[in-house]
Amino acid sequence: DTGVSQDPRHKITKRGQNVTFRCDPISEHNRLYWYRQTLGQGPEFLTYFQNEAQLEKSRLLSDRFSAERPKGSFSTLEIQRTEQGDSAMYLCASSRDRDRGGYTFGSGTRLTVV
Amino acid sequence: GNSVTQMEGPVTLSEEAFLTINCTYTATGYPSLFWYVQYPGEGLQLLLKATKADDKGSNKGFEATYRKETTSFHLEKGSVQVSDSAVYFCAPIFPSGNTPLVFGKGTRLSVIA
């Protein structure tokens, strides 16, 4: 297994555009998490899935953000009408139910909104 | 409410020095506790964990003991190496429901030869 894959690695977009990121978790992991990390800060939780069900969403996740995990495999995170404040590293992680807290993280997608 | 507080960095040490990075938490109940590490240019990695009071997690020469009385989980290493230079994050999972990891702000460690 190659671990958690995120695509793209970098994305530069103009303010107001929509962007979509993809995460491919480790195949036997049924939990998938999205976090956001800005410079000098720890990762902030956005949302997570158990299989295809989205179980929790942070208050950070405004109406412009949406995440899906069809069929409980890969996941997408879409940001509509991007703002400069959305510039950050978006991290995806996955785990098995029994590995509470033992997440495997991807390398992240760095978003720059200009 | 639930929260985690981590020692602010950056921390700069000479090779073979002793390292302590403080982490304390506030919680209703007893969280499981984790340390993650982020090496330059790499993704976050689990370093060690402890799931109940008095447990000691250890890995790569690092240790941390779950102290219920002081609600702490300080990270220690007896002799740091240049290769330990990284950002370290304390991350509890609080006991209510299915809440995910909550990360501290991180402590940047630089070890100089």
PDB file of C-alpha atoms in Angstrom:
ATOM      1  CA  ASP A   1       0.000   0.000   0.000  1.00  0.00           C
ATOM      2  CA  THR A   2       1.329   3.434  -0.907  1.00  0.00           C
ATOM      3  CA  GLY A   3      -0.279   5.262   1.992  1.00  0.00           C
ATOM      4  CA  VAL A   4      -2.695   8.190   1.819  1.00  0.00           C
ATOM      5  CA  SER A   5      -2.540  10.046  -1.493  1.00  0.00           C
ATOM      6  CA  GLN A   6      -3.668  13.595  -2.063  1.00  0.00           C
ATOM      7  CA  ASP A   7      -4.072  15.362  -5.359  1.00  0.00           C
ATOM      8  CA  PRO A   8      -3.039  17.934  -6.388  1.00  0.00           C
ATOM      9  CA  ARG A   9       0.007  18.740  -4.272  1.00  0.00           C
ATOM     10  CA  HIS A  10      -0.301  22.441  -5.027  1.00  0.00           C
ATOM     11  CA  LYS A  11      -3.155  24.569  -6.310  1.00  0.00           C
ATOM     12  CA  ILE A  12      -3.082  28.262  -7.119  1.00  0.00           C
ATOM     13  CA  THR A  13      -6.458  29.799  -7.867  1.00  0.00           C
ATOM     14  CA  LYS A  14      -7.994  33.198  -8.262  1.00  0.00           C
ATOM     15  CA  ARG A  15     -10.355  34.497  -5.635  1.00  0.00           C
ATOM     16  CA  GLY A  16     -13.924  33.508  -6.421  1.00  0.00           C
ATOM     17  CA  GLN A  17     -13.040  30.325  -8.259  1.00  0.00           C
ATOM     18  CA  ASN A  18     -14.070  26.840  -7.136  1.00  0.00           C
ATOM     19  CA  VAL A  19     -11.480  24.185  -6.310  1.00  0.00           C
ATOM     20  CA  THR A  20     -11.720  20.471  -5.598  1.00  0.00           C
ATOM     21  CA  PHE A  21      -9.183  18.279  -3.851  1.00  0.00           C
ATOM     22  CA  ARG A  22      -9.030  14.515  -3.827  1.00  0.00           C
ATOM     23  CA  CYS A  23      -7.885  12.097  -1.148  1.00  0.00           C
ATOM     24  CA  ASP A  24      -7.293   8.369  -1.590  1.00  0.00           C
ATOM     25  CA  PRO A  25      -7.036   6.682   1.817  1.00  0.00           C
ATOM     26  CA  ILE A  26      -5.369   3.399   2.673  1.00  0.00           C
ATOM     27  CA  SER A  27      -7.699   0.790   1.236  1.00  0.00           C
ATOM     28  CA  GLU A  28      -8.594  -1.037   4.460  1.00  0.00           C
ATOM     29  CA  HIS A  29      -9.173   2.172   6.422  1.00  0.00           C
ATOM     30  CA  ASN A  30     -12.856   2.986   6.829  1.00  0.00           C
ATOM     31  CA  ARG A  31     -12.377   6.376   8.504  1.00  0.00           C
ATOM     32  CA  LEU A  32     -11.280   9.423   6.582  1.00  0.00           C
ATOM     33  CA  TYR A  33     -10.527  12.883   7.985  1.00  0.00           C
ATOM     34  CA  TRP A  34      -9.959  16.345   6.530  1.00  0.00           C
ATOM     35  CA  TYR A  35      -7.905  18.941   8.383  1.00  0.00           C
ATOM     36  CA  ARG A  36      -6.644  22.404   7.479  1.00  0.00           C
ATOM     37  CA  GLN A  37      -3.253  23.745   8.563  1.00  0.00           C
ATOM     38  CA  THR A  38      -2.014  27.307   8.300  1.00  0.00           C
ATOM     39  CA  LEU A  39       1.563  28.449   8.833  1.00  0.00           C
ATOM     40  CA  GLY A  40       2.723  28.082  12.407  1.00  0.00           C
ATOM     41  CA  GLN A  41      -0.478  26.401  13.578  1.00  0.00           C
ATOM     42  CA  GLY A  42      -1.554  22.870  14.275  1.00  0.00           C
ATOM     43  CA  PRO A  43      -4.004  21.101  11.995  1.00  0.00           C
ATOM     44  CA  GLU A  44      -7.627  22.148  12.523  1.00  0.00           C
ATOM     45  CA  PHE A  45     -10.344  19.544  12.082  1.00  0.00           C
ATOM     46  CA  LEU A  46     -12.804  20.095   9.235  1.00  0.00           C
ATOM     47  CA  THR A  47     -14.832  16.913   8.801  1.00  0.00           C
ATOM     48  CA  TYR A  48     -14.689  13.144   8.870  1.00  0.00           C
ATOM     49  CA  PHE A  49     -16.316  10.083   7.367  1.00  0.00           C
ATOM     50  CA  GLN A  50     -16.921   6.586   8.546  1.00  0.00           C
ATOM     51  CA  ASN A  51     -17.296   4.659   5.320  1.00  0.00           C
ATOM     52  CA  GLU A  52     -19.546   6.872   3.181  1.00  0.00           C
ATOM     53  CA  ALA A  53     -21.285   8.600   6.107  1.00  0.00           C
ATOM     54  CA  GLN A  54     -20.132  12.086   7.044  1.00  0.00           C
ATOM     55  CA  LEU A  55     -20.281  11.890  10.853  1.00  0.00           C
ATOM     56  CA  GLU A  56     -19.025  15.252  11.994  1.00  0.00           C
ATOM     57  CA  LYS A  57     -18.385  18.698  10.593  1.00  0.00           C
ATOM     58  CA  SER A  58     -16.493  21.507  12.271  1.00  0.00           C
ATOM     59  CA  ARG A  59     -17.953  24.965  12.609  1.00  0.00           C
ATOM     60  CA  LEU A  60     -14.938  25.996  10.491  1.00  0.00           C
ATOM     61  CA  LEU A  61     -16.619  24.304   7.547  1.00  0.00           C
ATOM     62  CA  SER A  62     -18.686  27.129   6.102  1.00  0.00           C
ATOM     63  CA  ASP A  63     -21.402  26.670   3.501  1.00  0.00           C
ATOM     64  CA  ARG A  64     -18.757  27.156   0.814  1.00  0.00           C
ATOM     65  CA  PHE A  65     -17.085  23.904   1.802  1.00  0.00           C
ATOM     66  CA  SER A  66     -18.460  20.489   0.957  1.00  0.00           C
ATOM     67  CA  ALA A  67     -16.968  17.042   1.267  1.00  0.00           C
ATOM     68  CA  GLU A  68     -18.046  13.718  -0.117  1.00  0.00           C
ATOM     69  CA  ARG A  69     -16.944  10.123   0.094  1.00  0.00           C
ATOM     70  CA  PRO A  70     -18.986   8.148  -2.394  1.00  0.00           C
ATOM     71  CA  LYS A  71     -18.899   4.390  -1.861  1.00  0.00           C
ATOM     72  CA  GLY A  72     -16.664   4.845   1.154  1.00  0.00           C
ATOM     73  CA  SER A  73     -13.467   4.942  -0.866  1.00  0.00           C
ATOM     74  CA  PHE A  74     -11.836   8.189  -2.032  1.00  0.00           C
ATOM     75  CA  SER A  75     -13.025  11.566  -0.814  1.00  0.00           C
ATOM     76  CA  THR A  76     -13.283  15.015  -2.352  1.00  0.00           C
ATOM     77  CA  LEU A  77     -13.253  18.394  -0.648  1.00  0.00           C
ATOM     78  CA  GLU A  78     -14.689  21.270  -2.657  1.00  0.00           C
ATOM     79  CA  ILE A  79     -14.370  24.944  -1.831  1.00  0.00           C
ATOM     80  CA  GLN A  80     -16.702  27.259  -3.709  1.00  0.00           C
ATOM     81  CA  ARG A  81     -16.058  30.962  -4.277  1.00  0.00           C
ATOM     82  CA  THR A  82     -12.603  30.800  -2.754  1.00  0.00           C
ATOM     83  CA  GLU A  83     -11.377  33.627  -0.525  1.00  0.00           C
ATOM     84  CA  GLN A  84      -7.808  34.604   0.372  1.00  0.00           C
ATOM     85  CA  GLY A  85      -8.433  33.299   3.884  1.00  0.00           C
ATOM     86  CA  ASP A  86      -8.866  29.818   2.440  1.00  0.00           C
ATOM     87  CA  SER A  87      -5.148  29.699   1.631  1.00  0.00           C
ATOM     88  CA  ALA A  88      -3.766  26.823   3.682  1.00  0.00           C
ATOM     89  CA  MET A  89      -2.519  23.258   3.568  1.00  0.00           C
ATOM     90  CA  TYR A  90      -5.430  20.816   3.384  1.00  0.00           C
ATOM     91  CA  LEU A  91      -4.588  17.498   4.986  1.00  0.00           C
ATOM     92  CA  CYS A  92      -6.314  14.172   4.616  1.00  0.00           C
ATOM     93  CA  ALA A  93      -5.862  11.250   6.987  1.00  0.00           C
ATOM     94  CA  SER A  94      -7.332   7.795   7.329  1.00  0.00           C
ATOM     95  CA  SER A  95      -7.587   5.132  10.026  1.00  0.00           C
ATOM     96  CA  ARG A  96      -9.332   1.936  10.989  1.00  0.00           C
ATOM     97  CA  ASP A  97     -12.107   1.993  13.567  1.00  0.00           C
ATOM     98  CA  ARG A  98      -9.945   0.326  16.194  1.00  0.00           C
ATOM     99  CA  ASP A  99      -6.929   2.622  15.652  1.00  0.00           C
ATOM    100  CA  ARG A 100      -8.468   5.511  17.527  1.00  0.00           C
ATOM    101  CA  GLY A 101      -6.094   8.433  17.116  1.00  0.00           C
ATOM    102  CA  GLY A 102      -3.591   6.494  15.061  1.00  0.00           C
ATOM    103  CA  TYR A 103      -4.080   8.269  11.777  1.00  0.00           C
ATOM    104  CA  THR A 104      -2.044   8.007   8.582  1.00  0.00           C
ATOM    105  CA  PHE A 105      -1.728  11.416   6.963  1.00  0.00           C
ATOM    106  CA  GLY A 106      -1.199  12.321   3.363  1.00  0.00           C
ATOM    107  CA  SER A 107       1.305  14.954   2.289  1.00  0.00           C
ATOM    108  CA  GLY A 108      -1.432  17.537   1.840  1.00  0.00           C
ATOM    109  CA  THR A 109      -2.657  19.916  -0.841  1.00  0.00           C
ATOM    110  CA  ARG A 110      -1.334  23.444  -0.550  1.00  0.00           C
ATOM    111  CA  LEU A 111      -3.921  25.985  -1.708  1.00  0.00           C
ATOM    112  CA  THR A 112      -2.968  29.542  -2.556  1.00  0.00           C
ATOM    113  CA  VAL A 113      -5.772  31.971  -3.363  1.00  0.00           C
ATOM    114  CA  VAL A 114      -4.579  35.083  -5.192  1.00  0.00           C
TER     115      VAL A 114
ATOM    116  CA  GLY B   1     -14.492  22.629  27.550  1.00  0.00           C
ATOM    117  CA  ASN B   2     -11.873  20.344  26.063  1.00  0.00           C
ATOM    118  CA  SER B   3      -8.562  21.883  25.047  1.00  0.00           C
ATOM    119  CA  VAL B   4      -4.833  21.211  24.673  1.00  0.00           C
ATOM    120  CA  THR B   5      -1.974  23.571  25.433  1.00  0.00           C
ATOM    121  CA  GLN B   6       1.495  22.977  24.135  1.00  0.00           C
ATOM    122  CA  MET B   7       4.790  24.658  24.884  1.00  0.00           C
ATOM    123  CA  GLU B   8       5.539  27.363  22.357  1.00  0.00           C
ATOM    124  CA  GLY B   9       8.677  27.200  20.296  1.00  0.00           C
ATOM    125  CA  PRO B  10      10.931  27.417  18.652  1.00  0.00           C
ATOM    126  CA  VAL B  11      13.257  25.284  20.724  1.00  0.00           C
ATOM    127  CA  THR B  12      16.911  25.158  19.723  1.00  0.00           C
ATOM    128  CA  LEU B  13      19.190  22.539  21.285  1.00  0.00           C
ATOM    129  CA  SER B  14      22.673  21.252  20.749  1.00  0.00           C
ATOM    130  CA  GLU B  15      23.119  17.643  19.735  1.00  0.00           C
ATOM    131  CA  GLU B  16      22.935  15.217  22.704  1.00  0.00           C
ATOM    132  CA  ALA B  17      21.011  17.695  24.855  1.00  0.00           C
ATOM    133  CA  PHE B  18      17.928  16.664  26.857  1.00  0.00           C
ATOM    134  CA  LEU B  19      14.567  17.583  25.382  1.00  0.00           C
ATOM    135  CA  THR B  20      11.273  18.298  27.096  1.00  0.00           C
ATOM    136  CA  ILE B  21       8.221  19.635  25.284  1.00  0.00           C
ATOM    137  CA  ASN B  22       5.335  20.338  27.625  1.00  0.00           C
ATOM    138  CA  CYS B  23       1.747  19.428  26.851  1.00  0.00           C
ATOM    139  CA  THR B  24      -1.256  19.808  29.118  1.00  0.00           C
ATOM    140  CA  TYR B  25      -4.931  19.262  28.495  1.00  0.00           C
ATOM    141  CA  THR B  26      -8.313  20.186  29.917  1.00  0.00           C
ATOM    142  CA  ALA B  27     -11.012  17.581  29.517  1.00  0.00           C
ATOM    143  CA  THR B  28     -14.212  16.134  30.838  1.00  0.00           C
ATOM    144  CA  GLY B  29     -13.149  12.567  31.432  1.00  0.00           C
ATOM    145  CA  TYR B  30      -9.923  10.967  30.316  1.00  0.00           C
ATOM    146  CA  PRO B  31      -8.666  11.441  26.776  1.00  0.00           C
ATOM    147  CA  SER B  32      -6.301   9.237  24.831  1.00  0.00           C
ATOM    148  CA  LEU B  33      -3.091  11.135  24.177  1.00  0.00           C
ATOM    149  CA  PHE B  34      -0.820  11.233  21.142  1.00  0.00           C
ATOM    150  CA  TRP B  35       2.327  12.930  19.905  1.00  0.00           C
ATOM    151  CA  TYR B  36       2.699  13.490  16.177  1.00  0.00           C
ATOM    152  CA  VAL B  37       5.812  14.707  14.366  1.00  0.00           C
ATOM    153  CA  GLN B  38       6.190  16.593  11.101  1.00  0.00           C
ATOM    154  CA  TYR B  39       9.666  16.410   9.564  1.00  0.00           C
ATOM    155  CA  PRO B  40      10.608  19.081   7.007  1.00  0.00           C
ATOM    156  CA  GLY B  41       8.827  18.430   3.720  1.00  0.00           C
ATOM    157  CA  GLU B  42       6.967  15.398   5.042  1.00  0.00           C
ATOM    158  CA  GLY B  43       3.475  14.588   6.267  1.00  0.00           C
ATOM    159  CA  LEU B  44       2.438  14.195   9.890  1.00  0.00           C
ATOM    160  CA  GLN B  45       3.455  10.912  11.504  1.00  0.00           C
ATOM    161  CA  LEU B  46       2.334   9.287  14.701  1.00  0.00           C
ATOM    162  CA  LEU B  47       5.266   9.280  17.140  1.00  0.00           C
ATOM    163  CA  LEU B  48       3.790   7.696  20.258  1.00  0.00           C
ATOM    164  CA  LYS B  49       0.609   7.322  22.259  1.00  0.00           C
ATOM    165  CA  ALA B  50      -0.872   6.513  25.655  1.00  0.00           C
ATOM    166  CA  THR B  51      -4.490   5.603  26.209  1.00  0.00           C
ATOM    167  CA  LYS B  52      -4.840   5.512  29.990  1.00  0.00           C
ATOM    168  CA  ALA B  53      -3.377   7.041  33.112  1.00  0.00           C
ATOM    169  CA  ASP B  54       0.232   6.129  33.951  1.00  0.00           C
ATOM    170  CA  ASP B  55       0.772   4.576  30.510  1.00  0.00           C
ATOM    171  CA  LYS B  56       4.116   5.450  28.938  1.00  0.00           C
ATOM    172  CA  GLY B  57       4.370   5.752  25.191  1.00  0.00           C
ATOM    173  CA  SER B  58       7.781   5.415  23.582  1.00  0.00           C
ATOM    174  CA  ASN B  59       9.303   5.398  20.109  1.00  0.00           C
ATOM    175  CA  LYS B  60      12.644   6.380  18.519  1.00  0.00           C
ATOM    176  CA  GLY B  61      14.072   7.295  21.939  1.00  0.00           C
ATOM    177  CA  PHE B  62      11.166   9.621  22.739  1.00  0.00           C
ATOM    178  CA  GLU B  63       8.942   9.003  25.755  1.00  0.00           C
ATOM    179  CA  ALA B  64       5.813  10.518  27.260  1.00  0.00           C
ATOM    180  CA  THR B  65       3.873   9.483  30.356  1.00  0.00           C
ATOM    181  CA  TYR B  66       0.149  10.061  30.812  1.00  0.00           C
ATOM    182  CA  ARG B  67      -0.140  11.966  34.099  1.00  0.00           C
ATOM    183  CA  LYS B  68      -3.770  12.156  35.207  1.00  0.00           C
ATOM    184  CA  GLU B  69      -2.974  14.186  38.346  1.00  0.00           C
ATOM    185  CA  THR B  70      -1.349  16.992  36.363  1.00  0.00           C
ATOM    186  CA  THR B  71      -3.338  16.435  33.123  1.00  0.00           C
ATOM    187  CA  SER B  72      -0.069  16.347  31.242  1.00  0.00           C
ATOM    188  CA  PHE B  73       1.712  14.342  28.557  1.00  0.00           C
ATOM    189  CA  HIS B  74       5.171  15.874  28.243  1.00  0.00           C
ATOM    190  CA  LEU B  75       7.460  14.637  25.491  1.00  0.00           C
ATOM    191  CA  GLU B  76      11.053  13.806  26.467  1.00  0.00           C
ATOM    192  CA  LYS B  77      14.207  12.536  24.862  1.00  0.00           C
ATOM    193  CA  GLY B  78      17.466  12.027  26.647  1.00  0.00           C
ATOM    194  CA  SER B  79      19.839  12.864  23.804  1.00  0.00           C
ATOM    195  CA  VAL B  80      18.564  14.618  20.709  1.00  0.00           C
ATOM    196  CA  GLN B  81      20.091  14.311  17.262  1.00  0.00           C
ATOM    197  CA  VAL B  82      20.118  16.671  14.294  1.00  0.00           C
ATOM    198  CA  SER B  83      17.670  14.310  12.592  1.00  0.00           C
ATOM    199  CA  ASP B  84      15.107  15.045  15.345  1.00  0.00           C
ATOM    200  CA  SER B  85      14.661  18.566  13.989  1.00  0.00           C
ATOM    201  CA  ALA B  86      10.946  18.781  13.236  1.00  0.00           C
ATOM    202  CA  VAL B  87       7.642  20.166  14.485  1.00  0.00           C
ATOM    203  CA  TYR B  88       6.031  18.175  17.293  1.00  0.00           C
ATOM    204  CA  PHE B  89       2.287  18.200  17.969  1.00  0.00           C
ATOM    205  CA  CYS B  90       0.461  17.042  21.067  1.00  0.00           C
ATOM    206  CA  ALA B  91      -2.969  15.682  20.141  1.00  0.00           C
ATOM    207  CA  PRO B  92      -5.622  14.305  22.475  1.00  0.00           C
ATOM    208  CA  ILE B  93      -8.741  12.449  21.521  1.00  0.00           C
ATOM    209  CA  PHE B  94     -11.362  13.621  23.970  1.00  0.00           C
ATOM    210  CA  PRO B  95     -13.704  10.971  25.300  1.00  0.00           C
ATOM    211  CA  SER B  96     -17.069  12.327  24.129  1.00  0.00           C
ATOM    212  CA  GLY B  97     -18.529  10.436  21.177  1.00  0.00           C
ATOM    213  CA  ASN B  98     -16.493   9.998  18.017  1.00  0.00           C
ATOM    214  CA  THR B  99     -14.524  13.221  18.183  1.00  0.00           C
ATOM    215  CA  PRO B 100     -11.334  13.195  16.131  1.00  0.00           C
ATOM    216  CA  LEU B 101      -7.829  14.225  17.133  1.00  0.00           C
ATOM    217  CA  VAL B 102      -7.439  17.806  18.360  1.00  0.00           C
ATOM    218  CA  PHE B 103      -3.965  19.182  17.685  1.00  0.00           C
ATOM    219  CA  GLY B 104      -1.921  21.606  19.720  1.00  0.00           C
ATOM    220  CA  LYS B 105      -0.212  24.490  17.929  1.00  0.00           C
ATOM    221  CA  GLY B 106       3.033  22.598  17.536  1.00  0.00           C
ATOM    222  CA  THR B 107       6.558  23.106  18.814  1.00  0.00           C
ATOM    223  CA  ARG B 108       9.380  23.533  16.329  1.00  0.00           C
ATOM    224  CA  LEU B 109      12.613  21.854  17.421  1.00  0.00           C
ATOM    225  CA  SER B 110      15.935  22.654  15.822  1.00  0.00           C
ATOM    226  CA  VAL B 111      18.949  20.577  16.828  1.00  0.00           C
ATOM    227  CA  ILE B 112      22.360  21.940  15.914  1.00  0.00           C
ATOM    228  CA  ALA B 113      25.552  19.921  15.639  1.00  0.00           C
TER     229      ALA B 113
END
